[in-house]
Every structure is written in structure tokens, then in C-alpha cells.
Coordinates of C-alpha atoms and ligand atoms in Angstrom, one line a residue:
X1 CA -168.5 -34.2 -95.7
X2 CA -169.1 -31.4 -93.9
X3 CA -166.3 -32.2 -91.3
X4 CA -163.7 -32.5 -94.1
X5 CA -164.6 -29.2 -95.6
X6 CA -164.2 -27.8 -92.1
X7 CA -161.1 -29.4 -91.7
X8 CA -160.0 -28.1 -95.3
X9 CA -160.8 -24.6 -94.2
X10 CA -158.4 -24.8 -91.2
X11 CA -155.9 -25.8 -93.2
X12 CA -156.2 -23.0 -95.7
X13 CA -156.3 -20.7 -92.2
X14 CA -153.7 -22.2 -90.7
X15 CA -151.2 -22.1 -93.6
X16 CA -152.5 -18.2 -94.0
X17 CA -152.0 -17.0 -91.1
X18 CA -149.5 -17.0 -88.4
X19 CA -148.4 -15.5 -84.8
X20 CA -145.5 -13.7 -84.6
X21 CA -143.0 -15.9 -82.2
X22 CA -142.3 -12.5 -79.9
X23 CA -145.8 -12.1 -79.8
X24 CA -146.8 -15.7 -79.0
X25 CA -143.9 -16.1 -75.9
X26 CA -144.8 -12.6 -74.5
X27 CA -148.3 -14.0 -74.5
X28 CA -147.7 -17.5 -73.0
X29 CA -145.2 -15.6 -70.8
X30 CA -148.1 -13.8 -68.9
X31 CA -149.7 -17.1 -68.3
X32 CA -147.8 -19.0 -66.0
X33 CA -150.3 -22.1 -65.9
X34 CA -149.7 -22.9 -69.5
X35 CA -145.7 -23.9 -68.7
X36 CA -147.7 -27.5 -68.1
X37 CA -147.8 -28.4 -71.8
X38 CA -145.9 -30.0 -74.0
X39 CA -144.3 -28.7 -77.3
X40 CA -146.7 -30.7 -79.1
X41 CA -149.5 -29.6 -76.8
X42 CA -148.4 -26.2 -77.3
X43 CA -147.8 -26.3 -81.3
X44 CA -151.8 -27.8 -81.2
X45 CA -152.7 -24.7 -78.8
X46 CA -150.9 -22.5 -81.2
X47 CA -153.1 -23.7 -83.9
X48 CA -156.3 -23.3 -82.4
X49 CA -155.7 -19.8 -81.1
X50 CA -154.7 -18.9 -84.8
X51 CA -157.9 -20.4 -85.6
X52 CA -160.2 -18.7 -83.1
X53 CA -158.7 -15.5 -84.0
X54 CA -159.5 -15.9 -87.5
X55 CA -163.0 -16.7 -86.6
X56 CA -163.8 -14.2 -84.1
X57 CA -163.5 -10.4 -84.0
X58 CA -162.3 -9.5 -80.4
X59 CA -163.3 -5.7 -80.5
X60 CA -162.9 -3.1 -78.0
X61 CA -166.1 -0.9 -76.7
X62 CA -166.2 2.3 -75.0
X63 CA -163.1 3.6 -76.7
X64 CA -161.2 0.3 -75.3
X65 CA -158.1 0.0 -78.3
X66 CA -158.1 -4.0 -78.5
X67 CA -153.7 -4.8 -79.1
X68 CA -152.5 -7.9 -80.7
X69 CA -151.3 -8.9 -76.9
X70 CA -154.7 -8.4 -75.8
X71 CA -156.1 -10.7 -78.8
X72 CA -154.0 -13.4 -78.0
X73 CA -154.1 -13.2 -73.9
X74 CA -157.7 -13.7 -74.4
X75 CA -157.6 -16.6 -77.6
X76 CA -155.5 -18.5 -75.5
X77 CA -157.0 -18.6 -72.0
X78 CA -160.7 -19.4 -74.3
X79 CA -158.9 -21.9 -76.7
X80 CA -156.7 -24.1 -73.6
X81 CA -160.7 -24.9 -72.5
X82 CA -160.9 -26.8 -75.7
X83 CA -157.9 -28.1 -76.6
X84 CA -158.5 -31.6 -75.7
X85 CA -162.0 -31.2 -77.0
X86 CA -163.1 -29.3 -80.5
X87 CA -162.9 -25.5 -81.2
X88 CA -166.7 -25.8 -82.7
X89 CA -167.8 -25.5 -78.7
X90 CA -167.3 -22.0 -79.7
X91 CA -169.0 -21.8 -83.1
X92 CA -172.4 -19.6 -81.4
X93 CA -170.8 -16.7 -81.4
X94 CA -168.7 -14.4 -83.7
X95 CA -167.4 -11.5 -81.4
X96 CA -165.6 -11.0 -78.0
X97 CA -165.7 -7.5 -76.7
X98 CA -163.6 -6.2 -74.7
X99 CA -164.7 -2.7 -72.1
X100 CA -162.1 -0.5 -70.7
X101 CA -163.2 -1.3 -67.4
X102 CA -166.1 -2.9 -65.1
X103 CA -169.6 -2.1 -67.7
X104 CA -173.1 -2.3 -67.0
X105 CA -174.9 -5.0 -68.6
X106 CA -177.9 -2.9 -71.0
X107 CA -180.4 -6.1 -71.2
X108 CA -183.5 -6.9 -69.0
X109 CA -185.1 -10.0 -68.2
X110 CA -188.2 -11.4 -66.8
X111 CA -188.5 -13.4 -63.9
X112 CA -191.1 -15.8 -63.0
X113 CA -193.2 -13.6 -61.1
X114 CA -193.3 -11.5 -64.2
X115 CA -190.9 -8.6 -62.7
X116 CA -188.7 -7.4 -65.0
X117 CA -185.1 -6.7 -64.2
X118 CA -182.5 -4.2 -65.4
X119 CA -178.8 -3.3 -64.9
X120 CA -178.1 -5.2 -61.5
X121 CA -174.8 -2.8 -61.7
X122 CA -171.2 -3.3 -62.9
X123 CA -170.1 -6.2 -64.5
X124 CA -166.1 -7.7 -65.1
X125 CA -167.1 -10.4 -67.7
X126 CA -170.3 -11.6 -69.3
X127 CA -171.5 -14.3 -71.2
X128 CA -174.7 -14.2 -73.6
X129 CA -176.3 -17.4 -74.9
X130 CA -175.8 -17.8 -78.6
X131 CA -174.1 -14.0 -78.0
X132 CA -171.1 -12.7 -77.4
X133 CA -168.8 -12.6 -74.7
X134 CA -168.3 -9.6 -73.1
X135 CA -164.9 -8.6 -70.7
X136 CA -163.3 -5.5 -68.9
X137 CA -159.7 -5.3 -70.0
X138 CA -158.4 -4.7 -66.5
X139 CA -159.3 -7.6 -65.5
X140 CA -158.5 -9.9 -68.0
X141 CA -155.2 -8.1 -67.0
X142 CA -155.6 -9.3 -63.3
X143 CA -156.2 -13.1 -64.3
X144 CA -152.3 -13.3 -65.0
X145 CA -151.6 -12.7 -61.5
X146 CA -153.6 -16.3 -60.1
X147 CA -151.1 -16.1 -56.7
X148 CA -152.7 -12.9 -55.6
X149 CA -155.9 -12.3 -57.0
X150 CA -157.2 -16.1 -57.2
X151 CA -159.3 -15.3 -60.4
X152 CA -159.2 -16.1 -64.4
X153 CA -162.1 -13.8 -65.7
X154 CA -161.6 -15.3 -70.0
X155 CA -161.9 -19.2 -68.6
X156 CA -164.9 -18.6 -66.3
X157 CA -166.7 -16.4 -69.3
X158 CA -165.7 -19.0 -71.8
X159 CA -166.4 -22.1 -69.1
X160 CA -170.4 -20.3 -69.1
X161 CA -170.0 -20.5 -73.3
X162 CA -169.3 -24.2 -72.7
X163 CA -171.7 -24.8 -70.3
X164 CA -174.5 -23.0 -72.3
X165 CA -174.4 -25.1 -75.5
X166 CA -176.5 -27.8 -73.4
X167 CA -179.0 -25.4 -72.8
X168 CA -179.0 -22.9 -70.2
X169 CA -176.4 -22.1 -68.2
X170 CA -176.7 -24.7 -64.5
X171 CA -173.0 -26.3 -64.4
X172 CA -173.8 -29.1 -66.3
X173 CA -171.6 -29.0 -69.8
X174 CA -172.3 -31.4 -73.3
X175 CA -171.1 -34.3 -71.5
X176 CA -169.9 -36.9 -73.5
X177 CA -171.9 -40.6 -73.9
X178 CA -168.3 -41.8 -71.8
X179 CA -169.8 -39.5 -69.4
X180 CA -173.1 -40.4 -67.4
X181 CA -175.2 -36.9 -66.6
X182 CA -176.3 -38.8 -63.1
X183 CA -172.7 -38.8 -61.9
X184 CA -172.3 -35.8 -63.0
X185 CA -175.2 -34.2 -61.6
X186 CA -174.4 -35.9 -58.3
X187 CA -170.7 -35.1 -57.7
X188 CA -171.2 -31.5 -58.7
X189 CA -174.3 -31.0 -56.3
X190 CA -172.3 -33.1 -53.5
X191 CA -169.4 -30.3 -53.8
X192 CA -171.9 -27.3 -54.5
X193 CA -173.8 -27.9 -51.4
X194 CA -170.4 -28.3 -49.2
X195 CA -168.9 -25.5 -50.7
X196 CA -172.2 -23.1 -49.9
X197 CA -172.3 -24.6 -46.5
X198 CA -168.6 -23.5 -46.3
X199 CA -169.2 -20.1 -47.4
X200 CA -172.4 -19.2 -45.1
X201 CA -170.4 -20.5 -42.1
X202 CA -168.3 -17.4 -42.7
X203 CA -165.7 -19.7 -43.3
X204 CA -162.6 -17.7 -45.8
X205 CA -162.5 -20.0 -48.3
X206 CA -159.5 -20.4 -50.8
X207 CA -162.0 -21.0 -53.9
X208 CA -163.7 -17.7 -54.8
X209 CA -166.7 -17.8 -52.6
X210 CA -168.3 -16.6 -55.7
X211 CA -168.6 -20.1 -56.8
X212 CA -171.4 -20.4 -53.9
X213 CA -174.0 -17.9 -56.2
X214 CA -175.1 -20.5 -58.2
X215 CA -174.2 -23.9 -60.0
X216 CA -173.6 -22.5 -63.1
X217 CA -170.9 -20.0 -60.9
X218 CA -169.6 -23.3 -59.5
X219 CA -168.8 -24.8 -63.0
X220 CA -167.4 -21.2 -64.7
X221 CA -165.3 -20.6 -61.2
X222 CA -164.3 -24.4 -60.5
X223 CA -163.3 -24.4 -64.1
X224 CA -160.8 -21.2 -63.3
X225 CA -159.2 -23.2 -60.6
X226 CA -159.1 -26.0 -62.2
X227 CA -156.7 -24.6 -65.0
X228 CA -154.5 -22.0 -63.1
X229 CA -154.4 -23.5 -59.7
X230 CA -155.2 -27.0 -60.4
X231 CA -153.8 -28.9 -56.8
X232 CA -156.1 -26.3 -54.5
X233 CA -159.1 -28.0 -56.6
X234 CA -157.8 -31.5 -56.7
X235 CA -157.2 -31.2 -52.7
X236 CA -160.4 -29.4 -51.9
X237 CA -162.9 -31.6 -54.0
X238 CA -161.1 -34.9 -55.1
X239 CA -164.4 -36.2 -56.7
X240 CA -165.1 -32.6 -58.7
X241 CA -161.9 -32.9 -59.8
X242 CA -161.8 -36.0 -61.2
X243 CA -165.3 -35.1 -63.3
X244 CA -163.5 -32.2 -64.7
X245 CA -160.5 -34.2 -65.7
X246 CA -162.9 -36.7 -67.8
X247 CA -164.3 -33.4 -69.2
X248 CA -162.0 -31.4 -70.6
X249 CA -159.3 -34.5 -71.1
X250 CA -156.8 -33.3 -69.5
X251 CA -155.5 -34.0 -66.1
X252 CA -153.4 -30.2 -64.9
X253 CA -152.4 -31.3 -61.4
X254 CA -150.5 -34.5 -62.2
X255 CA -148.6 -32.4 -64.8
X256 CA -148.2 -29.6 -61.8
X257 CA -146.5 -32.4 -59.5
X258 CA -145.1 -33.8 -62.0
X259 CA -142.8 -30.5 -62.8
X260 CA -142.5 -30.5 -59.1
X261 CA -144.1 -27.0 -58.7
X262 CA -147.4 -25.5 -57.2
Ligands
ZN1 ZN1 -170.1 -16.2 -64.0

């Protein structure tokens, strides 16, 4: 009932609304990983960006003027997350904002030794469970550019969303019943505690050391590689890889080799 209500709306959305075609190739033009799908894929990708725009207000803070580029750079990096699995992943939250440049965070929190924490200093990209999601322009804007800055700030923010909506943000996502938790659980620690031993070895690793803070970090930053540089995860952590392939349905390196390109 519900579902086919839901699915009625979209319609009535989708027949509404449209992207502009300049708009929607200068957008996918900035985002060199998406030349993997297909038409179809695209068409379906299409959709669900028109969708997520009309569901979400992407607005700009600190005198940041949000553009209809902008809007769609940032629909579509959040919407290829989900396009083998269901826009509703997003459904928590109404608003993206978007800051000029780096922000400090204005929330506190308690830790268990009952300090209280404020403002640990600037931030590119923030997440908030059941909140919005929160991203400096600039380096959205740097994400297109995977070859020499090796980061995708809207996946690993909306890869956190993901991850959140099975309770608190520690790398493990709604896994589906095809998917057991313990294997999970066990490949992702297996790789974690590599990659940290990796990292405090001094060793310059290709995968954002970030990824080492934290296995909710390792999720949001595996998931960036995963999408825009696909083969470095595949070759670095075969077994990861795999698990993210049966999570998000789709399979990005075989299509990379497959169009013979890195
Ligand atoms: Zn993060």
C-alpha cells in the first residue's frame, strides 16, 4: 500500500520535473567514474537524482549561492550510492548544506568519562544522524579531480548516511538477509586492522590514510575508492572488495577493465 503510493508519487515527480540535457552532460562530464554505466543505468540514475532533488533542499550557508551545477554534482555522487539499492536509504533527512569553504562543526558531545567536547576545528563534510549533511563547496569541487587528489568528499558523507541507518556510525551498513553480518564484520576488521598497521608503519599508502581513524572512516573512505578508483581497492583488499560489491550491487572494476581503462 504504502509502497505503491510511494511509487505513485515518483511518478507524478518524475513526469513534473526534469534536468535540462546541457545541465545533466556538464554534470556527468565532471565525473569521470560515471562513464562506467550503461544508458539504461544512466536513464535509472537520471531518475533518482531528479527524485532526490525534489525531496531535498541542498542550501548554501555562510553566504555560499548553491547553482543548479552544484545541485546536481552533489545529487549524483549521493544518488550512484543507491542506485542498485533504494533512494529511501536517504529518507532521514530533508536538507544538504552546502559552506563556502572548510566550517566548524557548532555541536558538543559527551564522552564516556563525562567530558564534554566542542568544535575539534574545521571540517570539509559532515554527517549528522537522522540530520543533515553538511559540505564545503571547494571540495566537493576537488572530488572531480580523483587522479590528483584521491578523495570524493559527497560519497564518503553520504556512505556515513548509509552506514548510520543501522544505528550508529561503525562501518557496518543495513546489510541484507543475503548478507551475513559475521562475514561482514570479519572481512572489514581483517582489512581495517592491515590497513592501520600499514599506516602506523609510516608506510604512504595509496588509500587515504584517513580510512585508518576509525571503522566507520574505513567504510565512508573505502566506499570513495570503491566508486571513483575501483581497481586500487579491488587490488589492495580483494576480500573488502568483494563485500562492497554484494552491498551496493554493483561490481565498478569489472566494468573499468572491461572499457579497458584505469
Ligand atoms: Zn568521515
Amino acid at each position: 500500500m504504502f509502497d505503491s503510493i510511494r511509487k505513485w508519487r515518483q511518478q507524478r515527480v518524475l513526469k513534473g520535473a526534469a534536468i535540462p540535457d546541457a545541465l545533466w552532460s556538464d554534470a556527468c562530464g565532471r565525473l569521470p567514474f560515471l562513464a562506467i554505466y550503461t544508458p539504461e543505468e544512466t536513464g535509472r540514475l537520471r531518475d533518482a537524482v531528479v527524485l532526490f532533488l525534489d525531496a531535498k533542499a541542498i542550501v548554501g550557508a555562510r553566504g555560499h549561492e548553491v547553482t543548479p551545477l552544484q545541485r546536481v554534482i552533489i545529487a549524483l555522487q549521493a544518488c550512484v550510492l543507491v542506485l542498485e539499492l533504494d533512494l529511501e536509504l536517504y529518507d532521514d533527512f530533508e536538507n544538504v548544506i552546502v559552506y563556502p569553504g572548510e566550517f566548524v562543526p557548532n555541536w558538543q558531545w559527551e564522552d564516556e568519562a563525562g567530558v564534554v567536547h566542542t568544535n575539534d576545528g574545521p571540517l570539509a563534510g559532515e554527517a549528522m544522524p537522522g540530520g543533515p549533511v553538511v559540505l564545503s563547496w571547494p571540495d566537493v569541487a576537488a572530488g572531480a579531480d580523483w587522479e590528483n587528489m584521491g578523495m570524493n568528499l559527497v560519497i564518503h558523507e553520504f556512505a556515513h548516511k548509509i552506514d548510520m541507518r543501522s544505528g550508529d556510525a561503525n562501518g557496518c551498513p543495513p546489510l541484507p538477509p543475503s548478507m551475513p553480518a559475521s562475514i561482514w564484520k570479519a572481512t572489514i576488521a581483517a582489512a581495517y586492522d592491515d590497513f592501520c598497521a600499514r599506516v602506523d608503519s609510516g608506510e604512504d599508502t595509496e588509500i587515504d590514510p584517513y580510512a585508518a581513524e576509525s571503522p566507520a572512516e574505513f567504510f565512508a573512505v573505502l566506499s570513495e575508492v570503491f566508486f571513483a578508483d575501483p581497481l586500487l581497492l579491488r587490488d589492495e583488499y580483494p576480500a573488502a572488495y568483494t563485500q562492497w560489491t554484494a552491498f551496493y550491487r554493483q561490481d565498478p572494476a569489472a566494468r573499468v577493465e572491461s572499457l579497458g581503462r584505469k
